[in-house]
Amino acid sequence: MTVFHFFNCAILTFGPHAVYYSATPLSEYDTLGTSIKAALVYLGTALVKLVCLATFLNVSDSESFDPYQELLKALIGFIDVAGLYFALTQLTHRNISQNHKFQAVGLGWAFADSVLHRLAPLWLGARGLEFTWDYVLQGLEANANLVLSISLAAFGSLIWLRKNKPRTLVPLIYICAGLVATMPSITSYLSRGWGWHFLDVVVFELGTSLVMALISWWLVAQCQRPSA
Amino acid sequence: MAMAQVKPPGPGGGRQVLESMYSMIALVFILVACVELCDAATVVDVYRLIQYDISGAPFGSRLANLNHHAGSLHFAPGSDLSRTVLIIPLRELNISFVTEYITQKQPLGGLLFLLPQIFSIENRERATSNHQIDGEVPMKNYLAELEKLLIHSKIPYPVYFAFEDDDIEAVLADVKRNDVSGQPATATTGGYKLVVSVPEPKKRASPTITNIQGWLSGLKTDGDANQLPTIAIVASYDTFGAAPALSVGSDSNGSGVVALLEIARLFSILYSNPKTRGRYNLLFGLTSGGPYNYNGTHKWLRSFDQRQRESIDYAICLNSIGSWDNDLWIHVSKPPENAYIKQIFEGFSSVAEELGLNVGLKHKKINISNPRVAWEHEQFSRLRVTAATLSELPVAPELLESTGSLVDGRPFVNETAIIRSVKLVAESLARHIYGHEGKNVQIFADNSSLAVNPSYIKSWLDLLSQTPRVAPFLSKNDPFILALKKELEDNTDEVNVQHEVLDGMFTFYDSTRAKLNVYQVASVTFDLLLLLVLGSYLIVLFSFLVITTRGLDDLISLFRRPTSRKVKTA
């Protein structure tokens, strides 16, 4: 619906990434390089996932929820986790604290995800004359995705980078990490199996992201105490 | 061995990459274009009101492009409609309102009329019961009145016709709701936008009219020194209506064409056997240019030489014989006391009596100085050929009246009427040809090999009711014209096709059908509001993040930096 609407939806989709970068201490420590590298790793991961999906999945026309296919998709989704592991541990970073590292990686990851999945539909669809709420909802989804990516990166850094964790919290970390990693499968199940509309799914994602953000913040704070 | 088959990546490979890049870019462009074109909520087929000039005087809708907001008849009185398209369903038509609007030349963005599905030419699959047809009679009258008004007015904005379907009905219901609640659609309050994008309508240069004639030779015995007399049967096949893409003219003059083809078929059976071949030649003429003072007939007759014209004993023209009950009229321009006219009329009357219908005789003198030609037989009469028109219309139609309008569709034509007309004409002609006048002989009796074939009539009538036939929009080699030619070829000895240019009094413009895109648009205020909300959201997010990660002091210091610097330098 005109370029104005496209502009609105674009700042809703990509604005928070820029705001996050400039508002938190990430900008002061110049972690842009880390974010860019994380974005590139995401690109590679996406390509690998694409190839796996094309090879193993058979395309069906129906919109129904096929448990076997969804299980396969979830398994392939764990390639995401592998990519995140690679980004967190293998890339050579300058001396930045772990806190900032996982935030930068999460930010880069989420930004690449938004660009790859949401920029093309936005450019092609939001500039037309017809008005739909879809693109605004998509922007909200991008926001939720940002928070979820950073949470996942936080869990990842806790699992792989922090060596001394309080014993009791470890299972909680793994459970939360698993939940966030399987979010795509959960949302697709909701929209296809239960027939939720896009609006409901986005609200669910926003809620989950807030909850996960709080949990991850608390966990990071808890795990930081022994070394502080 | 394997190594020899491996292609070294060289300039050939580079070119391949470049080519694949170009195809990728092309694909992206196509994708962008595709999505830009088909993102409307609803796309509807619409048909434009005809645009034509008579001797330079403009008539009809003069514009084709449409890009305005939709409005309904429930608009607040006194509101400005110059940028609104009024959607008017035929069921809610207030003809006086439309007349007032058009005659007072009030500004309007456009008009869209929604017609019931019964008038659609593609509606053949749905069987229309008689009850449905009866219920639509008042609709028919409104539509006829509307058409007459629109054809004879000059309208400076686009006028389109569409058929009711669920999508457009939903849009209209929404628009009505908005209008009733007092929020007419404009750029700032949202609503629906109707867009038709077609190129500017251009004049159709040199419109062709095509006359098709079929000649069935009579039996010439050795004793005949002179040419055999000829009887001509003529019908014009083209139409004119408010929407040229919908002018199928099932009755005017589809019924005449069908009857002519059936008569040709029957006589071809008779004439195929030399024992039953009559001593008259038969000339079948399918003429074009009917609505325009029978221009085609005039040119066709002019193409004959004097001898051929004099050999025509008489001509029977068929015009609208598809929806009558018991009365037909024979219209003549020579006085009824004339011997030939008497003979023709008596022949028809006696057959009519047997068939149980009435035939009346109507006489209308022709005025040579008046260019108006109301009946086809008048063109014959002007060249001194005896002719009559058989029609269900009791009076001569006006210019551009009864020429195949929107109301002239398949549901309103009766095959039985056409079958009876064919029997009447064929029987009368046959009795005259074979000299059995006055005798009670049934040549084309039912259940004989010469019976009138109802399925033949039905299938041709169905075809004609799905083919719009406005002459300027029919090209020389239109499949329909070729079909008519082939049909006459099957049934006659010799077929000639004559292409002429329509006389300059009428000028037509193209662009007769288009696709209407209906977009649901949000207003500019909505966009501004959304921008405001998003801006404040981002600001709040920014402040929240600064406070939680760097502390409140940092947030405040962001705004106080200039003053603190001043303190430092001082």
PDB file of C-alpha atoms in Angstrom, chain B residues 22 58 89 112 150 180 196 201 260 268 270 341 347 376 384 393 395 423 446 478 484 553:
ATOM      1  CA  TYR B  22      21.329 -12.193 -16.831  1.00  0.00           C
ATOM      2  CA  PRO B  58     -19.762  12.748 -29.822  1.00  0.00           C
ATOM      3  CA  PRO B  89     -26.760  -2.262  -9.162  1.00  0.00           C
ATOM      4  CA  LEU B 112     -20.274   1.182 -12.748  1.00  0.00           C
ATOM      5  CA  LEU B 150     -26.724   6.212 -22.220  1.00  0.00           C
ATOM      6  CA  VAL B 180     -24.321   5.250   5.451  1.00  0.00           C
ATOM      7  CA  VAL B 196      -9.002   0.303 -14.741  1.00  0.00           C
ATOM      8  CA  PRO B 201      -9.363   4.758 -26.731  1.00  0.00           C
ATOM      9  CA  LEU B 260     -32.159 -17.638 -43.076  1.00  0.00           C
ATOM     10  CA  SER B 268     -30.619 -26.876 -50.634  1.00  0.00           C
ATOM     11  CA  LEU B 270     -34.914 -29.568 -52.401  1.00  0.00           C
ATOM     12  CA  ILE B 341     -47.435  -6.970 -52.925  1.00  0.00           C
ATOM     13  CA  GLY B 347     -49.294 -16.289 -50.189  1.00  0.00           C
ATOM     14  CA  GLU B 376     -34.040  -3.332 -44.912  1.00  0.00           C
ATOM     15  CA  ARG B 384     -36.950  -0.406 -57.727  1.00  0.00           C
ATOM     16  CA  LEU B 393     -42.094  -5.296 -34.552  1.00  0.00           C
ATOM     17  CA  VAL B 395     -43.600  -0.084 -36.031  1.00  0.00           C
ATOM     18  CA  LYS B 423     -42.182 -22.736 -41.665  1.00  0.00           C
ATOM     19  CA  ASP B 446     -43.175 -32.185 -39.609  1.00  0.00           C
ATOM     20  CA  ASP B 478     -13.342 -13.012 -37.936  1.00  0.00           C
ATOM     21  CA  LEU B 484     -21.331 -18.114 -41.761  1.00  0.00           C
ATOM     22  CA  ASP B 553      22.680   8.333  34.093  1.00  0.00           C
TER      23      ASP B 553
END
